[in-house]
Every structure is written in C-alpha cells, then in structure tokens.
C-alpha cells in the first residue's frame, strides 16, 4: 500500500488551522475610555459575537490573538500597550477602535498618542466617537477576510518555496 505523500497530512492540518484562525478570534480588549463601553455592548447578547466565533474574550495576552484597542492612549500608557502586544503569540492582529485610538481623537495634547500605529502595527481601523457595535463587528469581519487572504498568500509562498527547494 502506497501513501499519497508525507505532506498530505500536514497540508490538511494546515488547512484546518487556517480555517480555525480565520473563524475563531480570541479577542483581548484594551479599553481605556468610552469605546470600551461600546465593546461591552458588542459582547452582550443583543449583538451576539458568539455567532461569529469570537465569544471567547480573554484577558491574558498569552491566550489571545486579537487585540482590540478601544480608547485614548497616553504616553504613559504606550509602553504598557507595547508590552502587552509583545506578550501575544504569533499570529496576532490589532483592531484600533474609535477616533482616539485611530488618530488621538480631539485630544491634541502633548501627553496623548496621535494613533496607536505609532507604537504597534494596526490591521483594521474602526472610526467613530465611539463607533457603534455594528461598526466594530463590521471591522472584525473585514479582518476575517484579510486574514483569509493573507493565509492564502502565505500558502502560495510556501508552495513556491518548496518547489524551488525541490528543483535545487
């Protein structure tokens, strides 16, 4: 009996892992202002994030793969945010929720960061002051599509690398 190839099992396993990453984010809320209240509304039964597979809200960065930064980030809070981001395992994604996290909001002060992208990479921006729960859900759905596209691109690169390795 001949096996189709030793890579068959790992390919199927990679497909399953990619599917689960795309459809099951484990969010870590980093709320510092009024946007955090809207995040609480989004997690409530009225909007039911569980229907998308995001119901497992984690408050430990080592168990999360999605950080939702909701609110004003001051210069003193910046290093804390960076440290928490660094503690998250790869792959990890960041959603910047609200005007303050996206661009500093109306706080044009010396002590407020003018967007968290100065400190950590942001995948999706959800504008608003504060954004509605529907807006946050839409933003996370856009992230889901982006993760699916990125995974497909990574697979193509992996296959091309394997072909180049076999040819050499």
Coordinates of C-alpha atoms in Angstrom, one line a residue:
X1 CA 0.0 0.0 0.0
X2 CA 1.5 3.3 -1.0
X3 CA 0.9 6.6 0.8
X4 CA 0.0 9.6 -1.4
X5 CA 2.8 11.6 0.1
X6 CA 4.0 12.6 3.5
X7 CA 2.9 16.2 3.1
X8 CA -0.8 15.2 2.7
X9 CA -1.5 15.1 6.5
X10 CA 0.3 18.4 7.2
X11 CA -1.4 20.1 4.3
X12 CA -4.8 19.0 5.6
X13 CA -3.8 20.1 9.1
X14 CA -2.6 23.5 7.8
X15 CA -6.0 23.9 6.1
X16 CA -7.8 23.2 9.3
X17 CA -5.6 25.5 11.3
X18 CA -6.1 28.3 8.8
X19 CA -9.8 27.8 8.8
X20 CA -10.0 27.9 12.6
X21 CA -7.8 31.1 12.8
X22 CA -10.0 32.8 10.3
X23 CA -13.2 31.9 12.0
X24 CA -12.3 31.9 15.7
X25 CA -10.6 35.1 17.0
X26 CA -9.9 35.3 20.7
X27 CA -10.1 39.0 21.5
X28 CA -8.2 40.8 24.2
X29 CA -9.9 44.1 24.9
X30 CA -7.6 47.0 25.9
X31 CA -10.2 49.6 26.8
X32 CA -9.3 53.0 28.3
X33 CA -12.2 55.2 27.5
X34 CA -15.8 55.3 26.3
X35 CA -15.1 53.0 23.3
X36 CA -14.6 50.2 25.9
X37 CA -18.3 50.7 26.9
X38 CA -19.3 50.1 23.2
X39 CA -17.1 47.0 23.2
X40 CA -19.1 45.7 26.2
X41 CA -22.3 46.3 24.3
X42 CA -20.9 44.4 21.4
X43 CA -20.1 41.4 23.6
X44 CA -23.6 41.4 25.1
X45 CA -26.4 39.1 24.0
X46 CA -28.1 41.7 21.8
X47 CA -25.2 41.7 19.2
X48 CA -24.1 38.1 20.0
X49 CA -20.5 37.9 18.9
X50 CA -20.6 34.2 19.6
X51 CA -22.4 33.7 16.3
X52 CA -19.1 34.7 14.6
X53 CA -16.9 32.5 16.8
X54 CA -15.5 35.4 18.8
X55 CA -17.2 34.7 22.2
X56 CA -14.0 33.7 24.0
X57 CA -12.9 37.0 25.3
X58 CA -9.5 36.6 27.0
X59 CA -7.9 38.9 29.4
X60 CA -4.5 37.3 29.1
X61 CA -2.3 38.3 26.2
X62 CA -0.8 34.8 26.0
X63 CA -4.2 33.3 25.2
X64 CA -5.3 36.0 22.7
X65 CA -4.7 36.5 19.0
X66 CA -6.7 39.7 18.5
X67 CA -6.2 42.9 20.5
X68 CA -8.9 45.5 20.3
X69 CA -7.6 48.9 21.5
X70 CA -10.5 51.0 22.5
X71 CA -9.9 54.5 23.8
X72 CA -7.3 57.1 24.4
X73 CA -3.7 56.0 24.8
X74 CA -1.5 58.4 26.7
X75 CA 2.3 58.5 26.5
X76 CA 2.4 56.8 29.9
X77 CA 0.1 54.0 28.7
X78 CA 2.0 53.5 25.5
X79 CA 4.8 51.3 27.0
X80 CA 2.2 49.1 28.7
X81 CA 0.3 48.6 25.4
X82 CA 3.5 47.7 23.6
X83 CA 4.5 45.2 26.4
X84 CA 1.0 43.5 26.2
X85 CA 1.2 43.4 22.4
X86 CA 4.7 41.8 22.6
X87 CA 3.4 39.1 25.0
X88 CA 0.8 38.0 22.5
X89 CA 1.8 34.9 20.5
X90 CA 2.0 34.9 16.7
X91 CA -0.1 35.2 14.6
X92 CA -1.7 38.3 16.2
X93 CA -3.8 41.1 14.9
X94 CA -4.8 44.5 16.2
X95 CA -8.1 46.5 15.7
X96 CA -7.9 50.2 16.5
X97 CA -11.4 51.1 17.8
X98 CA -12.5 54.7 17.9
X99 CA -11.2 58.1 17.0
X100 CA -8.8 58.3 20.0
X101 CA -7.1 55.0 19.2
X102 CA -7.0 55.7 15.5
X103 CA -5.8 59.3 15.5
X104 CA -5.7 60.7 19.0
X105 CA -9.3 62.0 18.7
X106 CA -9.9 65.5 19.7
X107 CA -7.1 65.3 22.3
X108 CA -4.3 67.3 20.5
X109 CA -2.3 67.4 23.7
X110 CA 1.4 66.6 24.5
X111 CA 0.5 63.6 26.5
X112 CA -1.8 61.7 24.1
X113 CA -0.5 59.5 21.3
X114 CA -1.8 60.5 17.9
X115 CA -2.8 57.0 16.9
X116 CA -1.6 53.7 18.2
X117 CA 0.1 52.9 14.9
X118 CA 3.0 54.9 16.2
X119 CA 3.6 52.1 18.6
X120 CA 2.2 48.8 17.3
X121 CA 1.1 47.7 13.8
X122 CA -2.7 48.0 13.2
X123 CA -4.6 45.7 10.9
X124 CA -8.1 47.4 10.9
X125 CA -9.2 50.9 11.9
X126 CA -12.8 51.3 13.1
X127 CA -13.6 55.0 13.1
X128 CA -16.2 56.8 15.2
X129 CA -16.6 58.5 18.6
X130 CA -17.4 56.0 19.8
X131 CA -18.1 53.5 17.0
X132 CA -21.3 51.5 17.1
X133 CA -21.2 47.8 17.9
X134 CA -22.2 47.2 14.3
X135 CA -19.2 49.1 13.2
X136 CA -16.9 47.0 15.4
X137 CA -18.5 43.8 14.1
X138 CA -18.0 45.0 10.5
X139 CA -14.4 45.8 11.2
X140 CA -13.7 42.4 12.6
X141 CA -15.5 40.8 9.6
X142 CA -13.1 42.8 7.4
X143 CA -10.2 41.5 9.5
X144 CA -11.5 38.0 9.0
X145 CA -11.4 38.4 5.2
X146 CA -7.9 40.0 5.4
X147 CA -6.6 37.0 7.5
X148 CA -8.1 34.6 4.9
X149 CA -6.4 36.4 2.1
X150 CA -3.1 36.6 4.0
X151 CA -3.2 32.9 4.8
X152 CA -3.8 32.1 1.1
X153 CA -0.9 34.3 0.1
X154 CA 1.3 32.6 2.7
X155 CA 0.3 29.2 1.4
X156 CA 1.3 30.2 -2.2
X157 CA 4.6 31.4 -1.0
X158 CA 5.2 28.2 0.9
X159 CA 4.4 26.1 -2.1
X160 CA 6.7 28.2 -4.3
X161 CA 9.5 27.9 -1.8
X162 CA 9.0 24.1 -1.6
X163 CA 9.1 23.9 -5.5
X164 CA 12.3 25.9 -5.6
X165 CA 13.8 23.7 -2.9
X166 CA 12.9 20.6 -4.8
X167 CA 14.3 22.0 -8.1
X168 CA 17.6 22.8 -6.4

